[in-house]
């Protein structure tokens, strides 16, 4: 099971974090700071897996963002790497060539995509099409709610 997922830039700016286990806020901050230092210090040719505390850390750099996941010791690192890649593919499909600015300005959509894909640290849906369809339906509902309506329409009289 995945414990948490972090997205951070090469400059060490945290862009997204999702925790799947209860952790104190103080501990989260320390863990994030420590992990960012470790991952950012590693050379590009080094392995994307490392053991840290009682967890396995799996990370991958895409453009200027690092996608970093912590999984339990018995979990498969290659599957975790595939989960990261699938999440990046979903972001890419939704935003059309995703970049760091898409995550910064549309972080709620990035969280929503992650929640549609992973639930409780486990893969909820492996189909990119069904995840993207759920997101598109949510976008349509949100647009409906935001569209201005007259008082008569609100009362069902128009």
PDB file of C-alpha atoms in Angstrom:
ATOM      1  CA  UNK A   1       0.000   0.000   0.000  1.00  0.00           C
ATOM      2  CA  UNK A   2       1.173   3.486  -0.797  1.00  0.00           C
ATOM      3  CA  UNK A   3       1.768   5.671   2.250  1.00  0.00           C
ATOM      4  CA  UNK A   4       2.040   9.005   0.446  1.00  0.00           C
ATOM      5  CA  UNK A   5       2.741  10.718  -2.861  1.00  0.00           C
ATOM      6  CA  UNK A   6       4.652  13.965  -3.281  1.00  0.00           C
ATOM      7  CA  UNK A   7       5.175  16.196  -6.295  1.00  0.00           C
ATOM      8  CA  UNK A   8       7.934  18.765  -6.006  1.00  0.00           C
ATOM      9  CA  UNK A   9      10.042  20.896  -8.307  1.00  0.00           C
ATOM     10  CA  UNK A  10      13.794  20.816  -8.890  1.00  0.00           C
ATOM     11  CA  UNK A  11      13.998  23.889  -6.673  1.00  0.00           C
ATOM     12  CA  UNK A  12      12.435  21.981  -3.764  1.00  0.00           C
ATOM     13  CA  UNK A  13       8.963  23.568  -3.927  1.00  0.00           C
ATOM     14  CA  UNK A  14       6.215  21.190  -2.887  1.00  0.00           C
ATOM     15  CA  UNK A  15       3.436  21.211  -5.504  1.00  0.00           C
ATOM     16  CA  UNK A  16       1.167  18.384  -4.386  1.00  0.00           C
ATOM     17  CA  UNK A  17       1.060  15.973  -1.458  1.00  0.00           C
ATOM     18  CA  UNK A  18      -1.353  13.164  -0.736  1.00  0.00           C
ATOM     19  CA  UNK A  19      -1.107  11.144   2.475  1.00  0.00           C
ATOM     20  CA  UNK A  20      -2.836   7.780   2.795  1.00  0.00           C
ATOM     21  CA  UNK A  21      -1.946   7.177   6.445  1.00  0.00           C
ATOM     22  CA  UNK A  22      -2.587   9.344   9.476  1.00  0.00           C
ATOM     23  CA  UNK A  23       0.564  11.318  10.234  1.00  0.00           C
ATOM     24  CA  UNK A  24       1.085  14.322  12.460  1.00  0.00           C
ATOM     25  CA  UNK A  25       1.547  17.616  10.616  1.00  0.00           C
ATOM     26  CA  UNK A  26       4.956  18.165  12.213  1.00  0.00           C
ATOM     27  CA  UNK A  27       6.124  14.712  11.101  1.00  0.00           C
ATOM     28  CA  UNK A  28       4.801  15.307   7.575  1.00  0.00           C
ATOM     29  CA  UNK A  29       6.821  18.496   7.227  1.00  0.00           C
ATOM     30  CA  UNK A  30       9.996  16.817   8.460  1.00  0.00           C
ATOM     31  CA  UNK A  31       9.492  13.795   6.196  1.00  0.00           C
ATOM     32  CA  UNK A  32       8.852  15.993   3.157  1.00  0.00           C
ATOM     33  CA  UNK A  33      11.906  18.143   3.860  1.00  0.00           C
ATOM     34  CA  UNK A  34      14.164  15.105   4.406  1.00  0.00           C
ATOM     35  CA  UNK A  35      12.917  13.277   1.323  1.00  0.00           C
ATOM     36  CA  UNK A  36      13.252  16.301  -0.938  1.00  0.00           C
ATOM     37  CA  UNK A  37      16.856  16.759   0.181  1.00  0.00           C
ATOM     38  CA  UNK A  38      17.674  13.103  -0.443  1.00  0.00           C
ATOM     39  CA  UNK A  39      15.969  12.871  -3.854  1.00  0.00           C
ATOM     40  CA  UNK A  40      17.245  16.222  -5.149  1.00  0.00           C
ATOM     41  CA  UNK A  41      20.823  15.310  -4.151  1.00  0.00           C
ATOM     42  CA  UNK A  42      20.772  12.114  -6.219  1.00  0.00           C
ATOM     43  CA  UNK A  43      22.364  12.096  -9.668  1.00  0.00           C
ATOM     44  CA  UNK A  44      20.155  11.504 -12.752  1.00  0.00           C
ATOM     45  CA  UNK A  45      21.801   8.153 -13.574  1.00  0.00           C
ATOM     46  CA  UNK A  46      21.117   6.746 -10.097  1.00  0.00           C
ATOM     47  CA  UNK A  47      18.386   4.213  -9.398  1.00  0.00           C
ATOM     48  CA  UNK A  48      14.876   5.572  -8.769  1.00  0.00           C
ATOM     49  CA  UNK A  49      14.410   3.344  -5.722  1.00  0.00           C
ATOM     50  CA  UNK A  50      15.787   3.826  -2.246  1.00  0.00           C
ATOM     51  CA  UNK A  51      15.151   2.513   1.228  1.00  0.00           C
ATOM     52  CA  UNK A  52      14.295   5.156   3.776  1.00  0.00           C
ATOM     53  CA  UNK A  53      13.261   4.463   7.359  1.00  0.00           C
ATOM     54  CA  UNK A  54      10.894   1.483   7.117  1.00  0.00           C
ATOM     55  CA  UNK A  55       9.669   2.453   3.627  1.00  0.00           C
ATOM     56  CA  UNK A  56      10.680   2.094   0.011  1.00  0.00           C
ATOM     57  CA  UNK A  57      10.844   5.367  -1.862  1.00  0.00           C
ATOM     58  CA  UNK A  58      10.122   5.305  -5.577  1.00  0.00           C
ATOM     59  CA  UNK A  59      10.563   8.481  -7.566  1.00  0.00           C
ATOM     60  CA  UNK A  60      10.678   9.621 -11.170  1.00  0.00           C
ATOM     61  CA  UNK A  61      11.478  12.988 -12.675  1.00  0.00           C
ATOM     62  CA  UNK A  62       9.288  14.292 -15.481  1.00  0.00           C
ATOM     63  CA  UNK A  63      10.509  17.645 -16.879  1.00  0.00           C
ATOM     64  CA  UNK A  64      10.864  19.931 -13.849  1.00  0.00           C
ATOM     65  CA  UNK A  65       8.758  17.852 -11.427  1.00  0.00           C
ATOM     66  CA  UNK A  66       9.680  14.920  -9.228  1.00  0.00           C
ATOM     67  CA  UNK A  67       6.927  12.393  -8.505  1.00  0.00           C
ATOM     68  CA  UNK A  68       7.829  10.604  -5.293  1.00  0.00           C
ATOM     69  CA  UNK A  69       5.941   7.756  -3.607  1.00  0.00           C
ATOM     70  CA  UNK A  70       6.534   5.916  -0.359  1.00  0.00           C
ATOM     71  CA  UNK A  71       5.390   2.305  -0.218  1.00  0.00           C
ATOM     72  CA  UNK A  72       5.701  -0.460   2.327  1.00  0.00           C
ATOM     73  CA  UNK A  73       8.705  -2.786   2.236  1.00  0.00           C
ATOM     74  CA  UNK A  74       6.818  -5.746   0.764  1.00  0.00           C
ATOM     75  CA  UNK A  75       5.369  -3.709  -2.145  1.00  0.00           C
ATOM     76  CA  UNK A  76       6.724  -3.938  -5.682  1.00  0.00           C
ATOM     77  CA  UNK A  77       8.803  -0.935  -6.765  1.00  0.00           C
ATOM     78  CA  UNK A  78       8.158  -1.497 -10.468  1.00  0.00           C
ATOM     79  CA  UNK A  79       4.403  -1.403  -9.998  1.00  0.00           C
ATOM     80  CA  UNK A  80       4.793   1.829  -8.035  1.00  0.00           C
ATOM     81  CA  UNK A  81       6.865   3.265 -10.879  1.00  0.00           C
ATOM     82  CA  UNK A  82       4.070   2.256 -13.247  1.00  0.00           C
ATOM     83  CA  UNK A  83       1.495   3.973 -10.971  1.00  0.00           C
ATOM     84  CA  UNK A  84       3.537   7.173 -11.153  1.00  0.00           C
ATOM     85  CA  UNK A  85       3.741   6.892 -14.935  1.00  0.00           C
ATOM     86  CA  UNK A  86      -0.004   6.265 -15.238  1.00  0.00           C
ATOM     87  CA  UNK A  87      -0.736   9.331 -13.099  1.00  0.00           C
ATOM     88  CA  UNK A  88       1.529  11.427 -15.343  1.00  0.00           C
ATOM     89  CA  UNK A  89      -0.258  10.050 -18.415  1.00  0.00           C
ATOM     90  CA  UNK A  90      -3.624  11.006 -16.910  1.00  0.00           C
ATOM     91  CA  UNK A  91      -2.398  14.515 -16.146  1.00  0.00           C
ATOM     92  CA  UNK A  92      -0.957  14.741 -19.648  1.00  0.00           C
ATOM     93  CA  UNK A  93      -4.209  13.673 -21.289  1.00  0.00           C
ATOM     94  CA  UNK A  94      -6.310  16.026 -19.178  1.00  0.00           C
ATOM     95  CA  UNK A  95      -4.120  19.121 -19.457  1.00  0.00           C
ATOM     96  CA  UNK A  96      -2.654  18.359 -22.890  1.00  0.00           C
ATOM     97  CA  UNK A  97       1.100  18.181 -22.320  1.00  0.00           C
ATOM     98  CA  UNK A  98       1.075  18.898 -18.590  1.00  0.00           C
ATOM     99  CA  UNK A  99       3.638  21.243 -17.075  1.00  0.00           C
ATOM    100  CA  UNK A 100       4.419  22.506 -13.590  1.00  0.00           C
ATOM    101  CA  UNK A 101       2.228  25.584 -14.083  1.00  0.00           C
ATOM    102  CA  UNK A 102      -0.797  23.360 -14.788  1.00  0.00           C
ATOM    103  CA  UNK A 103      -0.295  21.744 -11.386  1.00  0.00           C
ATOM    104  CA  UNK A 104       0.221  25.107  -9.673  1.00  0.00           C
ATOM    105  CA  UNK A 105      -2.839  26.846 -11.138  1.00  0.00           C
ATOM    106  CA  UNK A 106      -5.134  23.807 -11.283  1.00  0.00           C
ATOM    107  CA  UNK A 107      -4.048  21.913  -8.184  1.00  0.00           C
ATOM    108  CA  UNK A 108      -7.660  20.980  -7.337  1.00  0.00           C
ATOM    109  CA  UNK A 109      -7.943  19.173 -10.701  1.00  0.00           C
ATOM    110  CA  UNK A 110      -4.634  17.389 -10.096  1.00  0.00           C
ATOM    111  CA  UNK A 111      -5.909  16.216  -6.705  1.00  0.00           C
ATOM    112  CA  UNK A 112      -9.207  15.148  -8.260  1.00  0.00           C
ATOM    113  CA  UNK A 113      -7.409  13.120 -10.947  1.00  0.00           C
ATOM    114  CA  UNK A 114      -5.265  11.482  -8.266  1.00  0.00           C
ATOM    115  CA  UNK A 115      -8.362  10.683  -6.181  1.00  0.00           C
ATOM    116  CA  UNK A 116     -10.111   9.143  -9.193  1.00  0.00           C
ATOM    117  CA  UNK A 117      -7.042   6.996  -9.872  1.00  0.00           C
ATOM    118  CA  UNK A 118      -5.939   6.078  -6.330  1.00  0.00           C
ATOM    119  CA  UNK A 119      -8.076   5.551  -3.258  1.00  0.00           C
ATOM    120  CA  UNK A 120      -6.621   4.813   0.134  1.00  0.00           C
ATOM    121  CA  UNK A 121      -3.190   4.229  -1.397  1.00  0.00           C
ATOM    122  CA  UNK A 122      -4.439   1.529  -3.755  1.00  0.00           C
ATOM    123  CA  UNK A 123      -5.238   1.711  -7.458  1.00  0.00           C
ATOM    124  CA  UNK A 124      -8.956   2.322  -7.849  1.00  0.00           C
ATOM    125  CA  UNK A 125      -9.202   2.197 -11.639  1.00  0.00           C
ATOM    126  CA  UNK A 126      -6.560   1.129 -14.151  1.00  0.00           C
ATOM    127  CA  UNK A 127      -8.451   2.372 -17.198  1.00  0.00           C
ATOM    128  CA  UNK A 128      -7.306   5.802 -18.345  1.00  0.00           C
ATOM    129  CA  UNK A 129     -10.504   6.201 -20.354  1.00  0.00           C
ATOM    130  CA  UNK A 130     -12.835   5.633 -17.421  1.00  0.00           C
ATOM    131  CA  UNK A 131     -10.834   7.923 -15.115  1.00  0.00           C
ATOM    132  CA  UNK A 132     -10.814  10.695 -17.724  1.00  0.00           C
ATOM    133  CA  UNK A 133     -14.525  10.158 -18.382  1.00  0.00           C
ATOM    134  CA  UNK A 134     -15.299  10.601 -14.670  1.00  0.00           C
ATOM    135  CA  UNK A 135     -13.242  13.784 -14.617  1.00  0.00           C
ATOM    136  CA  UNK A 136     -14.991  15.151 -17.715  1.00  0.00           C
ATOM    137  CA  UNK A 137     -18.388  14.414 -16.147  1.00  0.00           C
ATOM    138  CA  UNK A 138     -17.313  16.248 -13.006  1.00  0.00           C
ATOM    139  CA  UNK A 139     -16.205  19.215 -15.119  1.00  0.00           C
ATOM    140  CA  UNK A 140     -19.614  19.287 -16.834  1.00  0.00           C
ATOM    141  CA  UNK A 141     -21.404  19.279 -13.474  1.00  0.00           C
ATOM    142  CA  UNK A 142     -19.166  22.057 -12.224  1.00  0.00           C
ATOM    143  CA  UNK A 143     -19.835  24.153 -15.346  1.00  0.00           C
ATOM    144  CA  UNK A 144     -23.585  23.609 -14.904  1.00  0.00           C
ATOM    145  CA  UNK A 145     -23.418  24.814 -11.303  1.00  0.00           C
ATOM    146  CA  UNK A 146     -21.394  27.889 -12.250  1.00  0.00           C
ATOM    147  CA  UNK A 147     -23.556  28.997 -15.184  1.00  0.00           C
ATOM    148  CA  UNK A 148     -25.740  31.989 -14.320  1.00  0.00           C
ATOM    149  CA  UNK A 149     -29.471  31.328 -14.113  1.00  0.00           C
ATOM    150  CA  UNK A 150     -32.385  33.645 -13.701  1.00  0.00           C
ATOM    151  CA  UNK A 151     -34.623  33.710 -10.651  1.00  0.00           C
ATOM    152  CA  UNK A 152     -37.438  32.129 -12.673  1.00  0.00           C
ATOM    153  CA  UNK A 153     -35.194  29.267 -13.766  1.00  0.00           C
ATOM    154  CA  UNK A 154     -34.142  28.730 -10.149  1.00  0.00           C
ATOM    155  CA  UNK A 155     -37.801  28.366  -9.174  1.00  0.00           C
ATOM    156  CA  UNK A 156     -38.519  26.089 -12.135  1.00  0.00           C
ATOM    157  CA  UNK A 157     -40.924  28.558 -13.751  1.00  0.00           C
ATOM    158  CA  UNK A 158     -38.970  29.370 -16.911  1.00  0.00           C
TER     159      UNK A 158
END
